[in-house]
PDB file of C-alpha atoms in Angstrom:
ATOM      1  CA  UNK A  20      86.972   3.174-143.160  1.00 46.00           C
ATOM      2  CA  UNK A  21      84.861   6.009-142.376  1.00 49.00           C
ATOM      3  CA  UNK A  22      84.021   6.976-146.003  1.00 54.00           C
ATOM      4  CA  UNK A  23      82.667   3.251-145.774  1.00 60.00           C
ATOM      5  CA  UNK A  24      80.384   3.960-142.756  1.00 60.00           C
ATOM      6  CA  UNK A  25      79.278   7.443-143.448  1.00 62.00           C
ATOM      7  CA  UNK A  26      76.421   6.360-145.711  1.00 73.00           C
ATOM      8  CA  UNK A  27      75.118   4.006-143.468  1.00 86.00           C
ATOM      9  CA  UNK A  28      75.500   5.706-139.786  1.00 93.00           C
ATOM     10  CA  UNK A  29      74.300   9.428-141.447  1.00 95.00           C
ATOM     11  CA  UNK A  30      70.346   8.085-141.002  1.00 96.00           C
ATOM     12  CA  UNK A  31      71.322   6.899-137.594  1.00 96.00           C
ATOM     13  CA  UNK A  32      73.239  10.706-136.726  1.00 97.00           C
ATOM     14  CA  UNK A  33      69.985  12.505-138.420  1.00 97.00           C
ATOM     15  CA  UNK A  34      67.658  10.483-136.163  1.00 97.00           C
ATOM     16  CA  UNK A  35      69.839  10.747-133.027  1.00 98.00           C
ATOM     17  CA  UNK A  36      69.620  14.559-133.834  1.00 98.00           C
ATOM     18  CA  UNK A  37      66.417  14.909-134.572  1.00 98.00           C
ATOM     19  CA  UNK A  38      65.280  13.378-131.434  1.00 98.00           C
ATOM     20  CA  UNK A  39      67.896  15.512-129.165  1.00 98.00           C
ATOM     21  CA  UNK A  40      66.535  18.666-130.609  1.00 98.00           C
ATOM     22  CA  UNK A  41      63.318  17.595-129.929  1.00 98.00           C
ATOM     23  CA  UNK A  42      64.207  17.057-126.313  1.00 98.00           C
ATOM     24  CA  UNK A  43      66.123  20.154-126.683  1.00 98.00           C
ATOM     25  CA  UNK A  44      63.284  22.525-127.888  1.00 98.00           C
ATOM     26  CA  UNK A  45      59.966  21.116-125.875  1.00 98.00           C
ATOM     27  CA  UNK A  46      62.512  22.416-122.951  1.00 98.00           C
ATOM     28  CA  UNK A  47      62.894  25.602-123.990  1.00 97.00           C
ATOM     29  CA  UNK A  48      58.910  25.927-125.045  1.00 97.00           C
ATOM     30  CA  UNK A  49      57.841  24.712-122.008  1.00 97.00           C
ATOM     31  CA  UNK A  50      60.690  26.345-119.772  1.00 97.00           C
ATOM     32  CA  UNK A  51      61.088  29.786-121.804  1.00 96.00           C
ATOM     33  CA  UNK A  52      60.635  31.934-118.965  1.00 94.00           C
ATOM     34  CA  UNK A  53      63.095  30.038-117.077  1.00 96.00           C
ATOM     35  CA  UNK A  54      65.782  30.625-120.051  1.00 96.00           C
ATOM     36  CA  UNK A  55      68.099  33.383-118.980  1.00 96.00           C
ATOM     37  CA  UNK A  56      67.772  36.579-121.632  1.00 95.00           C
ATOM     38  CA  UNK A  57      65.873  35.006-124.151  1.00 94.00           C
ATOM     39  CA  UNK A  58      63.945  37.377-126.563  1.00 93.00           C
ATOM     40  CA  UNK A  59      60.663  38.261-124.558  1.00 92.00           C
ATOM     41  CA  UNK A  60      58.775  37.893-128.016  1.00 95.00           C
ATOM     42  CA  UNK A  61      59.404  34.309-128.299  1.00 95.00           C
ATOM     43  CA  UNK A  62      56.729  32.203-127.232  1.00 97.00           C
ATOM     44  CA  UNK A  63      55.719  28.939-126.306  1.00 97.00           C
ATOM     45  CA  UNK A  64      54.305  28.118-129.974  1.00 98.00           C
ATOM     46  CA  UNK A  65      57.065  29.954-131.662  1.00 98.00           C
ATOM     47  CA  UNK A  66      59.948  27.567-130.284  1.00 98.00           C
ATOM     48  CA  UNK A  67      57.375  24.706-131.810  1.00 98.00           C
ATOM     49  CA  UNK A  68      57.222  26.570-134.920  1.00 98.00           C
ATOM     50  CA  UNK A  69      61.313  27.231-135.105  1.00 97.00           C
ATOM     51  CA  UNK A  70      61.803  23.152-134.605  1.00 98.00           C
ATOM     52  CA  UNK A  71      58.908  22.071-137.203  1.00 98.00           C
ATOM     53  CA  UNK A  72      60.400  24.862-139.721  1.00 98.00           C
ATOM     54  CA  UNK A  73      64.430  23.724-138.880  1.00 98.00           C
ATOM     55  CA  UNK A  74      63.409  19.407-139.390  1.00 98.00           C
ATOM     56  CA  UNK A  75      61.273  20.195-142.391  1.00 98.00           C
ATOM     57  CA  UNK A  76      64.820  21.560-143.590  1.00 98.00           C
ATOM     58  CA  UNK A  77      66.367  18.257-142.525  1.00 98.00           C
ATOM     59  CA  UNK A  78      63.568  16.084-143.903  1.00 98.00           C
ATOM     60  CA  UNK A  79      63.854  17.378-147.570  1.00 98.00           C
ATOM     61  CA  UNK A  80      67.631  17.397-147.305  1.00 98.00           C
ATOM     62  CA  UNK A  81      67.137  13.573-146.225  1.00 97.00           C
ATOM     63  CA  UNK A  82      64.658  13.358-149.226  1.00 97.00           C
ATOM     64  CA  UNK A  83      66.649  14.519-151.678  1.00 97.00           C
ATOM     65  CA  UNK A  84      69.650  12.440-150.988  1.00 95.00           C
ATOM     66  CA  UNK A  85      67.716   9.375-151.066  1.00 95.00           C
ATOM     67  CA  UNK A  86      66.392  10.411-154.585  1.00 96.00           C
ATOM     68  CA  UNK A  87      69.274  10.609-155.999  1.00 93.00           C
ATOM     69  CA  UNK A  88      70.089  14.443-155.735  1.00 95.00           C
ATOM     70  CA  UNK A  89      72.657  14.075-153.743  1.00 93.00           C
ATOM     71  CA  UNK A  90      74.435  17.385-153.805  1.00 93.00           C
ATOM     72  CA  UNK A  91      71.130  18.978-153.150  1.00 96.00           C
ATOM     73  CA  UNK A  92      70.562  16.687-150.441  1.00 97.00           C
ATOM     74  CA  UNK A  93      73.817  17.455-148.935  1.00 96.00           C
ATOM     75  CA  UNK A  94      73.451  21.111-149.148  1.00 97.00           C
ATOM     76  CA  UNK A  95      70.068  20.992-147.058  1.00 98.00           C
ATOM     77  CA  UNK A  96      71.700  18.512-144.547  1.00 98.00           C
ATOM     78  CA  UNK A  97      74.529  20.486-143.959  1.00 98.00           C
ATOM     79  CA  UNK A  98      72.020  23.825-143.414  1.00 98.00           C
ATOM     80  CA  UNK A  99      69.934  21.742-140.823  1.00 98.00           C
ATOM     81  CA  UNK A 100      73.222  20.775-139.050  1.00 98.00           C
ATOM     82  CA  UNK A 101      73.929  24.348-138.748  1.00 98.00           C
ATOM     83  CA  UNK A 102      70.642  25.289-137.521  1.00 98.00           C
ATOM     84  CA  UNK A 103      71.527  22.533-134.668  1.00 97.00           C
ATOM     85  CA  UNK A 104      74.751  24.407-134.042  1.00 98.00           C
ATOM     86  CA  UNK A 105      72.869  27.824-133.503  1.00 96.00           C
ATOM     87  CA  UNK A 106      71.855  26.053-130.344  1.00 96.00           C
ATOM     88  CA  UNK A 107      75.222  27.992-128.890  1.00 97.00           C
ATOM     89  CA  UNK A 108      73.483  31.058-129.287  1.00 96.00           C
ATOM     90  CA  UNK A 109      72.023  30.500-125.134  1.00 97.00           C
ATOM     91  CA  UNK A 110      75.876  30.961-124.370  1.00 97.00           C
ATOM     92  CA  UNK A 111      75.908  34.190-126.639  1.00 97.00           C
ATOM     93  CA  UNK A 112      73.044  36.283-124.549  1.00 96.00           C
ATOM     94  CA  UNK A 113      73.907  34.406-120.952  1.00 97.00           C
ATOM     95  CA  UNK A 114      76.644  32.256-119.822  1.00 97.00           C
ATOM     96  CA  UNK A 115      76.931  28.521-119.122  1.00 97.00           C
ATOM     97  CA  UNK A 116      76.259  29.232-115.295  1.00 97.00           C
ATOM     98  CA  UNK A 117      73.180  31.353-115.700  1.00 97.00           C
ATOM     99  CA  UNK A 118      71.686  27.653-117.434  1.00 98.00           C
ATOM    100  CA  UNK A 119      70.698  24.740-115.256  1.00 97.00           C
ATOM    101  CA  UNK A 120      72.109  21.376-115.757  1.00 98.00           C
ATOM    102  CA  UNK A 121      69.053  20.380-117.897  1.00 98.00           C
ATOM    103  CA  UNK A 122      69.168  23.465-119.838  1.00 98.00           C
ATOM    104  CA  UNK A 123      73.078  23.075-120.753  1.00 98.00           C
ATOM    105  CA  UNK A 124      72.205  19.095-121.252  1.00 98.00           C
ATOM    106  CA  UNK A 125      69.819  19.780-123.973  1.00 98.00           C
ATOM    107  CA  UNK A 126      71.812  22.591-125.648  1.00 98.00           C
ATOM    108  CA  UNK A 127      74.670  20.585-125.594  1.00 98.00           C
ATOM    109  CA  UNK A 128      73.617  17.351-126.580  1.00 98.00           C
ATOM    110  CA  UNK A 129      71.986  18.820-129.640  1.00 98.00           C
ATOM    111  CA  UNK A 130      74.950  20.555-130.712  1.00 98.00           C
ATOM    112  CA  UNK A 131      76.812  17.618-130.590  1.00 98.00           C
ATOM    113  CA  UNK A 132      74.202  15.173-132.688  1.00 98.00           C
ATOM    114  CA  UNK A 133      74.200  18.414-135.050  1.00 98.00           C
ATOM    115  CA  UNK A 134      78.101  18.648-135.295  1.00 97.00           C
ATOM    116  CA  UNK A 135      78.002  14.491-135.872  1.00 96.00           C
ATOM    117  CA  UNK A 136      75.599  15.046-138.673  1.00 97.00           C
ATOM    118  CA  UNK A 137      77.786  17.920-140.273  1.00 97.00           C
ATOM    119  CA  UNK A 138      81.022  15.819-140.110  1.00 95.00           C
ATOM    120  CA  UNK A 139      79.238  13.167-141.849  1.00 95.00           C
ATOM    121  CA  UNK A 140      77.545  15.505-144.471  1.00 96.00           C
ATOM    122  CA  UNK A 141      80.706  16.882-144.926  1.00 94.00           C
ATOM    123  CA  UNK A 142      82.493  13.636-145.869  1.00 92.00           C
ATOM    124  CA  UNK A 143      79.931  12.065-148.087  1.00 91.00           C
ATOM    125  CA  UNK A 144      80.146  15.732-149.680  1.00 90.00           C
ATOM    126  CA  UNK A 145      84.283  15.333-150.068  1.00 89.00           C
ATOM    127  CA  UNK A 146      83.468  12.007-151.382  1.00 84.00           C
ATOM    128  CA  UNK A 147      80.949  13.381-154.459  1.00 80.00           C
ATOM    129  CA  UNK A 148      83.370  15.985-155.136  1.00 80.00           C
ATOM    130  CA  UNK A 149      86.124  13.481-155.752  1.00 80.00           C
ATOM    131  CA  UNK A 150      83.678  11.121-157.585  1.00 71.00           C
ATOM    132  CA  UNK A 151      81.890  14.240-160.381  1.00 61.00           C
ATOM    133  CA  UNK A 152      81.056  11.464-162.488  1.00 56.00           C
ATOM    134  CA  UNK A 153      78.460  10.990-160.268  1.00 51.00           C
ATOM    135  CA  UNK A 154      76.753  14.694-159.535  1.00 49.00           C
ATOM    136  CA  UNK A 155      72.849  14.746-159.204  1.00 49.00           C
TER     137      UNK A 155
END
């Protein structure tokens, strides 16, 4: 039942995530002082940067698939999911303690639209690999 659903929920997952990591970065550009052991070179216009550069990703993986390439497509999607999943990286340079509960909200809730979006790139991938007849 899910391979049924996959193609239809993955535009819902990509916008879900897309808006979380929205949420997620205008935090961390607004609040970047306030983020424990962050680079000191970041900046404010940087983060912006990082989140136009990462959905851009996203975007043309969405494009693609819709086109027709879908292994392309898939490739990109899965890349932007991972980008989404880097998000753990504020756990690598401080622990969960050292964030407040808005900062571990966003982080968190991002990672998990981003892992939703993998699963589901990763299924509609398992299903082109069983189907090669198909390939773009």
């Amino acid at each position: 039942m899910l391979s049924r659903l996959t193609p239809k929920l993955l535009p819902v997952l990509l916008i879900v995530y897309m808006t979380v990591s929205l949420i997620h970065f205008v935090h961390n550009a607004e609040f970047l002082a306030e983020y424990p052991n962050l680079p000191t070179a970041w900046t404010r216009s940087g983060v912006y940067l990082a989140w136009i550069a990462m959905t851009v990703v996203g975007l043309t993986g969405w494009t693609l698939l819709s086109l027709g390439y879908r292994l392309f497509g898939l490739l990109l999607l899965a890349v932007y999911a991972a980008l989404g999943l880097d998000s753990l990286g504020h756990y690598v340079v401080a622990p969960f303690s050292a964030h407040t509960e808005i900062m571990n909200s966003t982080i968190l809730l991002e990672v998990t639209a981003a892992a939703l979006v993998l699963l589901a790139v990763l299924q509609q991938f398992k299903q082109q690999v069983q189907a090669p007849d198909d390939i773009s």
